[in-house]
Short mmCIF file of C-alpha atoms in Angstrom, two decimals:
data_model
loop_
_atom_site.label_atom_id
_atom_site.label_comp_id
_atom_site.label_asym_id
_atom_site.label_seq_id
_atom_site.Cartn_x
_atom_site.Cartn_y
_atom_site.Cartn_z
CA MET A 7 64.72 48.96 117.88
CA SER A 8 67.25 49.58 120.65
CA ASP A 9 70.01 52.13 120.53
CA GLY A 10 72.50 49.35 120.00
CA ASP A 11 70.56 48.04 117.06
CA GLU A 12 70.30 51.50 115.57
CA LEU A 13 74.01 52.05 115.98
CA LEU A 14 74.74 48.71 114.42
CA SER A 15 72.46 49.46 111.49
CA ALA A 16 74.09 52.82 110.99
CA ALA A 17 77.54 51.28 111.17
CA LYS A 18 76.54 48.63 108.67
CA ALA A 19 75.37 51.41 106.37
CA GLY A 20 78.86 52.90 106.56
CA ASP A 21 78.61 55.43 109.36
CA PRO A 22 82.12 55.63 110.86
CA ASP A 23 80.95 57.41 113.99
CA ALA A 24 78.44 54.70 114.76
CA PHE A 25 81.08 52.08 114.23
CA GLN A 26 83.47 53.87 116.55
CA GLU A 27 80.82 53.85 119.20
CA ILE A 28 80.05 50.17 119.03
CA ILE A 29 83.69 49.10 119.05
CA ALA A 30 84.72 51.42 121.87
CA PRO A 31 84.20 48.82 124.65
CA HIS A 32 86.20 46.25 122.70
CA ILE A 33 89.21 48.21 121.53
CA ASP A 34 91.44 47.17 124.41
CA VAL A 35 90.59 43.51 123.96
CA VAL A 36 91.31 43.74 120.26
CA TRP A 37 94.54 45.57 120.91
CA ARG A 38 95.78 43.10 123.54
CA LEU A 39 94.97 40.17 121.33
CA SER A 40 96.88 41.91 118.56
CA ARG A 41 99.70 42.63 120.96
CA SER A 42 100.08 38.94 121.71
CA PHE A 43 100.91 38.42 118.07
CA ALA A 44 102.96 41.53 117.43
CA ARG A 45 106.52 41.99 118.52
CA SER A 46 106.30 45.68 119.15
CA ILE A 47 103.73 48.21 120.22
CA ASP A 48 103.79 49.82 116.82
CA ASP A 49 103.09 46.50 115.20
CA ALA A 50 100.27 45.92 117.66
CA ASP A 51 98.79 49.28 116.76
CA ASP A 52 99.01 48.45 113.09
CA LEU A 53 97.54 45.03 113.56
CA ALA A 54 94.68 46.20 115.76
CA GLN A 55 93.92 49.01 113.35
CA GLU A 56 93.99 46.63 110.43
CA ALA A 57 91.61 44.27 112.20
CA LEU A 58 89.18 47.01 113.16
CA VAL A 59 89.18 48.60 109.73
CA LYS A 60 88.59 45.16 108.27
CA ALA A 61 85.70 44.74 110.66
CA PHE A 62 84.26 48.04 109.50
CA ARG A 63 84.66 47.01 105.90
CA THR A 64 82.99 43.64 106.37
CA LEU A 65 80.41 44.64 108.92
CA ARG A 66 77.60 44.27 106.45
CA THR A 67 78.28 40.53 106.44
CA PHE A 68 77.50 40.38 110.15
CA ARG A 69 74.10 38.76 110.38
CA GLY A 70 73.61 38.83 114.10
CA GLU A 71 73.94 35.08 114.53
CA SER A 72 76.42 35.73 117.34
CA THR A 73 77.06 38.70 119.54
CA PHE A 74 78.87 41.59 117.97
CA SER A 75 81.83 41.15 120.31
CA THR A 76 82.19 37.51 119.29
CA TRP A 77 82.12 38.46 115.65
CA LEU A 78 84.62 41.27 116.22
CA TYR A 79 87.02 39.03 118.11
CA ARG A 80 86.82 36.48 115.39
CA VAL A 81 87.70 39.09 112.77
CA THR A 82 90.58 40.15 114.97
CA ARG A 83 91.70 36.59 115.52
CA ASN A 84 91.73 35.95 111.79
CA SER A 85 93.68 39.13 111.15
CA CYS A 86 96.17 38.16 113.82
CA ILE A 87 96.71 34.72 112.37
CA ASP A 88 97.13 36.17 108.91
CA TRP A 89 99.63 38.60 110.36
CA TYR A 90 101.39 35.79 112.19
CA ARG A 91 101.80 33.81 109.03
CA SER A 92 102.98 36.68 106.89
CA ARG A 93 105.17 38.54 109.33
CA MET A 94 106.83 35.85 111.35
CA ALA A 95 110.21 36.28 109.74
CA LYS A 96 110.02 40.04 110.01
CA SER A 97 109.04 39.88 113.66
CA ARG A 98 112.02 37.72 114.47
CA GLN A 99 114.29 40.30 112.98
CA ARG A 100 112.84 42.91 115.26
CA GLU A 101 113.76 41.00 118.40
CA GLY A 102 117.27 42.30 118.01
CA ALA A 103 116.04 45.87 117.89
CA ASP A 104 114.04 45.38 121.08
CA GLU A 105 117.09 44.07 122.85
CA VAL A 106 119.04 47.12 121.80
CA ASP A 107 116.35 49.33 123.30
CA VAL A 108 116.44 47.42 126.58
CA ALA A 109 120.20 47.67 126.73
CA ALA A 110 120.04 51.40 126.10
CA GLU A 111 117.62 51.85 128.96
CA SER A 112 119.77 49.74 131.19
CA SER A 113 122.68 52.05 130.60
CA ARG A 114 120.53 54.91 131.81
CA GLY A 115 120.13 53.22 135.13
CA GLN A 116 116.39 52.76 135.03
CA GLN A 117 116.69 49.45 136.79
CA ALA A 118 113.16 49.19 138.13
CA LEU A 119 111.60 50.03 134.84
CA LEU A 120 113.90 47.60 133.14
CA GLU A 121 112.96 44.77 135.48
CA GLN A 122 109.29 45.43 134.97
CA LYS A 123 109.76 45.50 131.24
CA GLN A 124 111.73 42.31 131.37
CA ARG A 125 108.96 40.63 133.31
CA ILE A 126 106.37 41.72 130.80
CA GLU A 127 108.54 40.70 127.92
CA ARG A 128 109.20 37.32 129.49
CA VAL A 129 105.49 36.58 129.73
CA ARG A 130 104.84 38.01 126.34
CA ASP A 131 107.58 35.97 124.79
CA ALA A 132 106.21 32.87 126.42
CA VAL A 133 102.74 33.60 125.07
CA ALA A 134 104.18 34.38 121.68
CA ARG A 135 105.86 31.00 121.56
CA LEU A 136 102.51 29.27 121.80
CA ASP A 137 100.91 28.01 118.66
CA PRO A 138 98.13 30.39 117.65
CA LYS A 139 95.53 27.71 118.15
CA TYR A 140 96.52 27.65 121.83
CA ARG A 141 97.39 31.29 122.14
CA VAL A 142 94.04 32.75 121.15
CA PRO A 143 91.97 30.68 123.61
CA LEU A 144 94.46 31.47 126.35
CA MET A 145 94.30 35.18 125.68
CA LEU A 146 90.54 35.29 125.40
CA PHE A 147 89.82 33.04 128.35
CA ASP A 148 92.58 33.72 130.85
CA LEU A 149 93.43 37.29 129.96
CA GLU A 150 90.13 38.74 128.76
CA GLY A 151 87.76 36.63 130.80
CA LEU A 152 85.58 35.26 128.06
CA SER A 153 83.60 32.13 128.82
CA TYR A 154 84.28 28.74 127.29
CA GLU A 155 81.23 29.19 125.11
CA GLU A 156 82.35 32.60 123.91
CA VAL A 157 85.81 31.34 123.09
CA ALA A 158 84.26 28.42 121.28
CA ALA A 159 82.14 30.84 119.25
CA VAL A 160 85.14 32.95 118.33
CA GLU A 161 87.25 29.95 117.41
CA GLN A 162 84.29 28.11 115.92
CA ILE A 163 85.27 24.93 117.66
CA PRO A 164 83.42 22.82 120.26
CA VAL A 165 83.59 23.78 123.90
CA GLY A 166 85.39 20.55 124.68
CA THR A 167 88.11 21.46 122.25
CA VAL A 168 88.44 24.84 123.90
CA ARG A 169 88.98 23.15 127.25
CA SER A 170 91.61 20.81 125.91
CA ARG A 171 93.43 23.60 124.09
CA LEU A 172 93.41 25.73 127.19
CA SER A 173 94.88 22.89 129.16
CA ARG A 174 97.63 22.42 126.62
CA ALA A 175 98.27 26.14 126.42
CA ARG A 176 98.70 26.40 130.18
CA ALA A 177 100.99 23.41 130.27
CA GLN A 178 103.17 24.83 127.52
CA LEU A 179 103.24 28.25 129.14
CA ALA A 180 104.20 26.77 132.48
CA GLU A 181 106.98 24.91 130.84
CA ILE A 182 108.28 27.98 129.10
CA LEU A 183 108.03 30.19 132.15
CA GLY A 184 109.31 27.58 134.54
CA GLY A 185 106.00 27.69 136.37
CA PRO A 186 104.21 24.89 138.17
CA GLY A 187 104.31 21.53 136.56
CA PRO A 188 101.35 19.24 136.27
CA HIS A 189 102.28 17.36 139.43
CA GLU A 190 103.28 20.23 141.65
CA MET B 25 99.47 24.50 142.60
CA THR B 26 99.06 22.78 139.26
CA VAL B 27 98.82 23.85 135.70
CA SER B 28 95.08 23.47 135.85
CA ASP B 29 95.00 25.99 138.64
CA PRO B 30 94.92 29.29 136.77
CA LYS B 31 96.05 31.42 139.70
CA TRP B 32 99.69 31.36 138.74
CA LEU B 33 98.67 32.10 135.19
CA GLN B 34 96.52 35.00 136.25
CA GLU B 35 99.46 36.44 138.13
CA ALA B 36 101.71 35.92 135.17
CA LEU B 37 99.28 37.62 132.86
CA VAL B 38 98.69 40.62 135.08
CA PRO B 39 101.32 42.75 133.34
CA LEU B 40 99.74 42.03 129.99
CA ARG B 41 96.30 42.85 131.28
CA ARG B 42 97.46 46.28 132.32
CA GLU B 43 98.37 47.19 128.78
CA SER B 44 95.90 49.31 126.96
CA ALA B 45 95.41 50.70 123.52
CA THR B 46 94.81 54.17 124.85
CA GLY B 47 97.36 56.76 125.73
CA ARG B 48 99.52 56.66 122.66
CA GLY B 49 97.31 58.24 120.11
CA PHE B 50 96.06 54.92 118.85
CA PRO B 51 92.36 55.82 119.15
CA ASP B 52 92.90 58.97 117.13
CA ARG B 53 94.74 57.11 114.43
CA LEU B 54 92.11 54.43 114.42
CA ARG B 55 89.38 57.02 114.08
CA ALA B 56 91.15 58.58 111.13
CA ALA B 57 91.69 55.20 109.52
CA ILE B 58 88.04 54.25 109.85
CA ARG B 59 86.94 57.57 108.50
CA ALA B 60 89.27 57.17 105.55
CA GLU B 61 87.93 53.69 105.02
CA ALA B 62 84.41 55.07 105.07
CA ASN B 63 85.35 57.41 102.26
CA GLU B 64 87.32 54.88 100.31
CA ARG B 65 85.18 51.88 100.87
CA SER B 66 85.45 49.06 98.49
CA PRO B 67 82.87 49.15 95.78
CA VAL B 68 79.42 48.00 96.55
CA ASP B 69 78.61 44.62 95.22
CA LEU B 70 75.33 45.61 93.72
CA SER B 71 74.26 42.06 93.06
CA ASP B 72 74.79 41.21 96.70
CA LEU B 73 73.06 44.37 97.72
CA LEU B 74 70.18 43.57 95.48
CA GLU B 75 69.78 40.13 96.98
CA SER B 76 70.01 41.33 100.51
CA HIS B 77 67.58 44.17 99.90
CA PRO B 78 64.72 42.77 97.86
CA ASN B 79 62.66 45.80 98.71
CA PRO B 80 63.43 48.40 96.05
CA THR B 81 63.06 51.25 98.47
CA VAL B 82 65.55 49.84 100.94
CA PHE B 83 67.89 48.91 98.14
CA HIS B 84 67.67 52.39 96.76
CA GLN B 85 68.38 53.95 100.12
CA ALA B 86 71.34 51.71 100.80
CA LEU B 87 72.89 52.20 97.41
CA SER B 88 72.20 55.90 97.25
CA ALA B 89 73.69 56.52 100.65
CA ARG B 90 76.89 54.84 99.59
CA LEU B 91 76.90 56.51 96.24
CA HIS B 92 76.23 59.94 97.59
CA GLU B 93 78.95 59.61 100.17
CA ALA B 94 81.44 58.44 97.63
CA ALA B 95 80.48 61.05 95.08
CA ARG B 96 81.02 63.81 97.58
CA ASP B 97 84.73 63.32 97.96
CA PHE B 98 85.84 60.63 95.59
CA PRO B 99 84.26 60.91 92.19
CA GLU B 100 86.26 58.04 90.79
CA ASP B 101 85.02 55.87 93.60
CA ALA B 102 81.51 56.73 92.71
CA LEU B 103 82.18 55.51 89.24
CA GLU B 104 83.67 52.39 90.64
CA ILE B 105 80.66 51.74 92.79
CA LEU B 106 78.45 52.13 89.81
CA LEU B 107 80.39 50.05 87.42
CA THR B 108 82.31 47.32 89.19
CA GLU B 109 79.25 45.20 89.45
CA THR B 110 79.63 44.47 85.79
CA PRO B 111 79.86 40.81 84.88
CA PRO B 112 83.21 39.51 86.05
CA HIS B 113 84.31 38.19 82.70
CA SER B 114 82.96 40.78 80.37
CA MET B 115 85.33 42.78 78.26
CA PHE B 116 83.67 45.91 79.48
CA SER B 117 84.38 45.06 83.06
CA GLU B 118 87.98 44.12 82.41
CA ARG B 119 88.74 47.27 80.51
CA LEU B 120 87.04 49.41 83.04
CA GLY B 121 88.82 47.68 85.87
CA GLU B 122 92.17 48.22 84.20
CA ARG B 123 91.49 51.84 83.73
CA LEU B 124 90.37 52.34 87.27
CA ASP B 125 93.44 50.52 88.52
CA THR B 126 95.60 52.72 86.37
CA ALA B 127 93.84 55.74 87.72
CA LYS B 128 94.50 54.65 91.25
CA ARG B 129 98.18 54.14 90.60
CA ALA B 130 98.62 57.36 88.73
CA PRO B 131 99.86 60.38 90.67
CA ALA B 132 96.98 62.41 89.36
CA PRO B 133 93.57 60.80 89.23
CA VAL B 134 93.04 60.21 85.55
CA VAL B 135 90.10 57.98 84.83
CA ARG B 136 89.44 57.03 81.27
CA LEU B 137 86.37 55.05 80.66
CA PRO B 138 84.95 53.55 77.53
CA GLY B 139 82.49 55.92 75.99
CA ARG B 140 79.62 53.65 76.73
CA GLY B 141 80.62 53.07 80.31
CA ARG B 142 81.10 56.75 80.85
CA LYS B 143 77.68 57.42 79.55
CA VAL B 144 76.09 54.78 81.69
CA ALA B 145 77.96 55.99 84.72
CA ARG B 146 76.85 59.54 84.20
CA LEU B 147 73.28 58.59 83.63
CA LEU B 148 73.23 56.40 86.67
CA LEU B 149 74.90 58.91 88.85
CA VAL B 150 72.75 61.77 87.77
CA ALA B 151 69.57 59.79 88.05
CA LEU B 152 70.50 58.41 91.44
CA LEU B 153 71.50 61.72 92.85
CA VAL B 154 68.30 63.37 91.81
CA GLY B 155 66.18 60.59 93.12
CA GLY B 156 65.77 58.17 90.29
CA SER B 157 65.10 54.55 90.94
CA ALA B 158 68.34 52.74 91.46
CA TYR B 159 66.48 49.50 91.25
CA ALA B 160 65.26 50.22 87.77
CA LEU B 161 68.57 51.71 86.77
CA LEU B 162 70.45 48.66 87.88
CA HIS B 163 68.35 46.61 85.54
CA PHE B 164 68.98 49.17 82.88
CA VAL B 165 72.72 48.80 83.31
CA ARG B 166 72.50 45.07 83.10
CA LYS B 167 70.35 45.31 80.03
CA SER B 168 72.67 47.76 78.38
CA ARG B 169 75.70 45.65 79.18
CA GLU B 170 74.12 42.67 77.60
CA GLY B 171 74.30 44.61 74.38
CA ALA B 172 77.83 45.81 74.91
CA ASP B 173 79.16 43.76 72.03
CA ARG B 174 76.77 45.20 69.53
CA PRO B 175 78.45 47.08 66.70
CA SER B 176 76.76 50.34 67.48
CA PRO B 177 75.14 51.17 70.72
CA HIS B 178 73.21 53.95 69.12
CA HIS B 179 70.92 51.61 67.29
CA SER B 180 69.80 49.82 70.38
CA SER B 181 67.17 50.96 72.70
CA PHE B 182 68.13 50.77 76.31
CA ARG B 183 64.98 50.21 78.19
CA SER B 184 64.87 48.79 81.65
CA PRO B 185 62.72 45.72 82.15
CA PRO B 186 59.55 45.93 84.14
CA VAL B 187 60.36 47.36 87.49
CA PRO B 188 58.60 47.05 90.80
CA LYS B 189 55.51 49.04 91.32
CA GLY B 190 56.21 52.56 92.32
CA SER B 191 59.58 52.79 90.69
CA ARG B 192 60.19 55.26 87.95
CA GLN B 193 60.99 53.81 84.61
CA VAL B 194 63.64 55.57 82.65
CA GLU B 195 63.93 55.52 78.92
CA LEU B 196 67.31 56.47 77.61
CA ALA B 197 68.37 56.87 74.05
CA PRO B 198 71.54 58.02 72.33
CA HIS B 199 72.10 61.57 71.35
CA PRO B 200 70.93 62.38 67.84
CA THR B 201 74.26 63.91 66.91
CA GLN B 202 76.06 60.63 67.43
CA SER B 203 75.80 58.87 64.13
CA SER B 204 78.55 56.34 64.65
CA PRO B 205 80.11 54.59 67.59
CA GLN B 206 82.33 56.87 69.54
CA PRO B 207 85.95 55.83 69.95
CA LEU B 208 87.17 55.29 73.47
CA ALA B 209 87.51 58.97 74.07
CA PRO B 210 89.68 59.64 77.07
CA LEU B 211 88.01 61.47 79.86
CA ASP B 212 90.39 63.37 82.04
CA PHE B 213 89.15 63.79 85.55
CA ARG B 214 92.02 65.88 86.72
CA PRO B 215 90.81 69.06 88.27
CA THR B 216 91.13 72.02 86.03
CA GLU B 217 92.44 75.31 87.17
CA ASN B 218 89.09 76.95 86.79
CA VAL B 219 86.80 74.58 88.48
CA PRO B 220 83.25 75.78 88.07
CA PRO B 221 81.45 76.66 91.25
CA PRO B 222 79.05 74.05 92.49
CA ALA B 223 75.53 74.43 91.37
CA ARG B 224 72.45 74.24 93.45
CA VAL B 225 70.69 71.02 92.84
CA PRO B 226 68.17 69.17 94.88
CA ARG B 227 69.94 67.19 97.53
CA VAL B 228 67.99 64.05 98.03
CA PHE B 229 70.27 62.29 100.43
CA PRO B 230 71.66 64.33 103.25
CA SER B 231 75.32 63.97 103.97
CA ARG B 232 76.51 63.41 107.52
CA THR B 233 79.90 64.97 107.11
CA PRO B 234 80.05 67.87 104.73
CA SER B 235 83.29 68.09 102.86
CA ALA B 236 85.49 71.07 103.26
CA ALA B 237 85.83 71.90 99.62
CA PRO B 238 84.05 70.79 96.50
CA ALA B 239 85.82 68.08 94.60
CA PRO B 240 86.45 68.41 90.89
CA GLU B 241 83.28 67.76 89.04
CA THR B 242 84.33 68.06 85.49
CA TRP B 243 83.60 64.40 85.06
CA LEU B 244 79.99 65.02 85.92
CA SER B 245 78.95 66.50 82.69
CA PRO B 246 75.30 66.01 81.93
CA PRO B 247 74.01 62.94 80.19
CA GLN B 248 73.10 63.12 76.60
CA LEU B 249 69.51 62.28 76.13
CA SER B 250 67.45 62.27 73.05
CA PRO B 251 63.76 62.66 72.48
CA PRO B 252 61.73 59.52 72.98
CA GLN B 253 60.49 57.62 70.02
CA ASP B 254 56.90 58.35 70.78
CA GLU B 255 54.67 59.71 73.43
CA THR B 256 54.35 56.42 75.23
CA GLU B 257 58.08 56.26 75.77
CA ALA B 258 58.27 59.70 77.22
CA LEU B 259 60.41 59.91 80.27
CA SER B 260 58.94 61.14 83.46
CA LEU B 261 61.43 63.72 84.52
CA GLU B 262 59.75 65.65 87.26
CA PRO B 263 62.57 65.02 89.72
CA LEU B 264 65.12 66.11 87.16
CA ARG B 265 63.90 69.71 87.13
CA PRO B 266 63.28 70.01 83.41
CA GLN B 267 64.33 73.63 83.08
CA HIS B 268 67.82 72.79 84.29
CA SER B 269 69.13 69.55 83.02
CA ASP B 270 72.58 70.24 84.32
CA ALA B 271 71.74 68.45 87.51
CA ALA B 272 74.99 66.56 87.48
CA GLN B 273 76.69 69.55 88.98
CA ILE B 274 76.53 68.47 92.54
CA ASP B 275 76.49 70.90 95.35
CA LYS B 276 78.96 69.44 97.77
CA THR B 277 79.16 72.30 100.15
CA ARG B 278 75.61 73.03 100.98
CA PRO B 279 73.58 71.09 103.45
CA SER B 280 70.87 68.93 102.17
CA GLY B 281 67.82 70.74 100.93
CA LEU B 282 65.68 71.17 97.94
CA GLU B 283 66.62 74.66 96.99
CA PRO B 284 65.59 75.59 93.51
CA LEU B 285 68.20 76.54 90.96
CA THR B 286 67.79 80.04 89.76
CA LEU B 287 68.32 81.09 86.21
CA GLU B 288 71.18 83.39 87.18
CA GLU B 289 72.97 80.57 88.93
CA SER B 290 72.40 78.28 86.03
CA GLU B 291 73.93 80.76 83.65
CA GLU B 292 76.84 81.31 85.95
CA ILE B 293 77.59 77.64 86.09
CA GLU B 294 77.25 77.13 82.42
CA GLY B 295 79.56 79.97 81.65
CA ALA B 296 82.22 78.66 83.96
CA SER B 297 82.70 75.23 82.49
CA ASP B 298 83.83 74.01 79.14
CA GLY B 299 82.51 71.32 76.92
CA PRO B 300 79.25 70.71 75.20
CA ARG B 301 76.15 71.45 77.13
CA LEU B 302 72.67 70.22 76.77
CA ASP B 303 69.76 72.34 75.96
CA PRO B 304 67.44 72.68 78.84
CA LEU B 305 64.41 70.54 78.91
CA ARG B 306 61.72 72.40 77.15
CA ARG B 307 58.57 73.49 78.76
CA PRO B 308 55.48 74.64 77.01
CA ASP B 309 55.83 78.01 78.69
CA ALA B 310 59.55 78.33 78.24
CA ASP B 311 59.57 79.88 74.80
CA SER B 312 60.17 83.35 76.14
CA ASP B 313 63.42 82.52 77.89
CA ARG B 314 64.55 79.82 75.54
CA ALA B 315 66.77 82.06 73.50
CA SER B 316 68.86 83.23 76.40
CA SER B 317 69.12 79.88 78.06
CA ARG B 318 69.94 78.16 74.80
CA GLN B 319 72.85 80.44 74.27
CA THR B 320 74.34 79.63 77.63
CA PHE B 321 74.25 75.94 76.92
CA GLU B 322 76.51 76.21 73.99
CA PRO B 323 80.12 75.23 74.48
CA SER B 324 82.47 78.07 75.27
CA GLU B 325 84.81 76.95 72.53
CA PRO B 326 83.66 75.58 69.20
CA GLY B 327 84.63 71.97 68.86
CA PRO B 328 83.78 68.87 66.94
CA ARG B 329 81.17 67.85 69.51
CA ARG B 330 79.34 71.12 69.41
CA LEU B 331 75.64 70.66 69.44
CA PRO B 332 73.63 71.96 66.50
CA ARG B 333 71.12 74.69 66.83
CA PRO B 334 67.90 73.34 68.21
CA ALA B 335 65.03 72.46 65.99
CA PRO B 336 61.71 74.24 66.28
CA ALA B 337 59.97 73.74 69.54
CA PRO B 338 58.15 70.42 69.87
CA SER B 339 54.59 70.05 70.75
CA ALA B 340 53.58 71.22 74.17
CA GLY B 341 53.63 68.72 76.98
CA SER B 342 56.37 66.55 75.60
CA PRO B 343 59.37 66.54 77.96
CA THR B 344 61.97 66.47 75.29
CA VAL B 345 65.60 66.32 76.20
CA ARG B 346 68.31 67.23 73.79
#
């Protein structure tokens, strides 16, 4: 039995330290995926934490039919979509608060930081406007570098569907961001 | 450049890729949340566990690890682990669930269990913690629950069905002083001001993270056992340390080990806690110290549940439990 297998067994038996160790390489991916659904960093923290705790709670159902990362991303994806459905109205309310923060920083003269933040927010807003069924493949494939097959495993859809959703996601994002059109 | 060319997209996503979960205390909070989850895990679905671990030894290890961890810091969770695998529609399960829910919502952890459930929980917990067969005990619980609607549980014999080879079989019977069904006596698990010091008991399952302070253990009073009907039903109690039946007092501060419980410690523990106590399991050679030990097992305050004076010593070799 390899060290990874032993860690996984220990984590499945409820060892929090073992679980921390096996999720360590994936925390950033989980957090960024959560961030694409959350409207604030605090919300992203909460969402990522909720997803990871849920993964710890349900780890004993992991049967090794996929890689652990695939399983973890799927748990995260499901948590994000649940969050998206339940908190959409609340997230919209928070947009106003974010704008107030940006305005406050602007008054302090931190122009460069503001521009950088605005750029990030512009992309994030564009991603956030995508339907989740397009957003998750885009985040996993284009942002995190997963393969078509891995995205298909996370989404539990055929590879061909992943390709078509990615194409639609990019087209929608380009439209939102004013990027290149299909005939440019 | 077209939409299908991901270069523009990669450039657009660069700012997002630079974001990280680290640097804001998130990992620390996550660690704390996972550790809390480990302590407050949802109850084990014993049926599921049983199916996924057909080997009794593995099942026992898996269940005992969870139970021991829960019992260390969250006694009510230990009860929940033991008892939430009751049939989903049984009255017993519903009442127990309500009471546990109430306990969770209450500011102070007050868990009130039906007398029968409390007894089963104690027996299970004690037996599991001292190394009894969880596999056999699970069957015992199921068997006993099947008879939950009987008018008096004290007229039924709770015997586990045939268990896998190598497992200990436990025969449990009601206490002889209980002549009628007990009402649903409330059991208050709130810590008392004078919490008795933890006793030394054999630690079968080592804990990975010792708790800082012992949790209230007043709920872990010893089970009430009665002598078997005949010699063939005698209970094999070697792991229970017959001279000290108060094994439910869990040592939560000491590392795992099989340190024997001395008589002085036993007396100290018994003197520090209230409520009826059991007589120690009799040994053929224990007549000399029986008088002193019997006295310490009496309740500190006379009450309606006070145990009667013990009968003359039984025949040698019979592990009788009062």
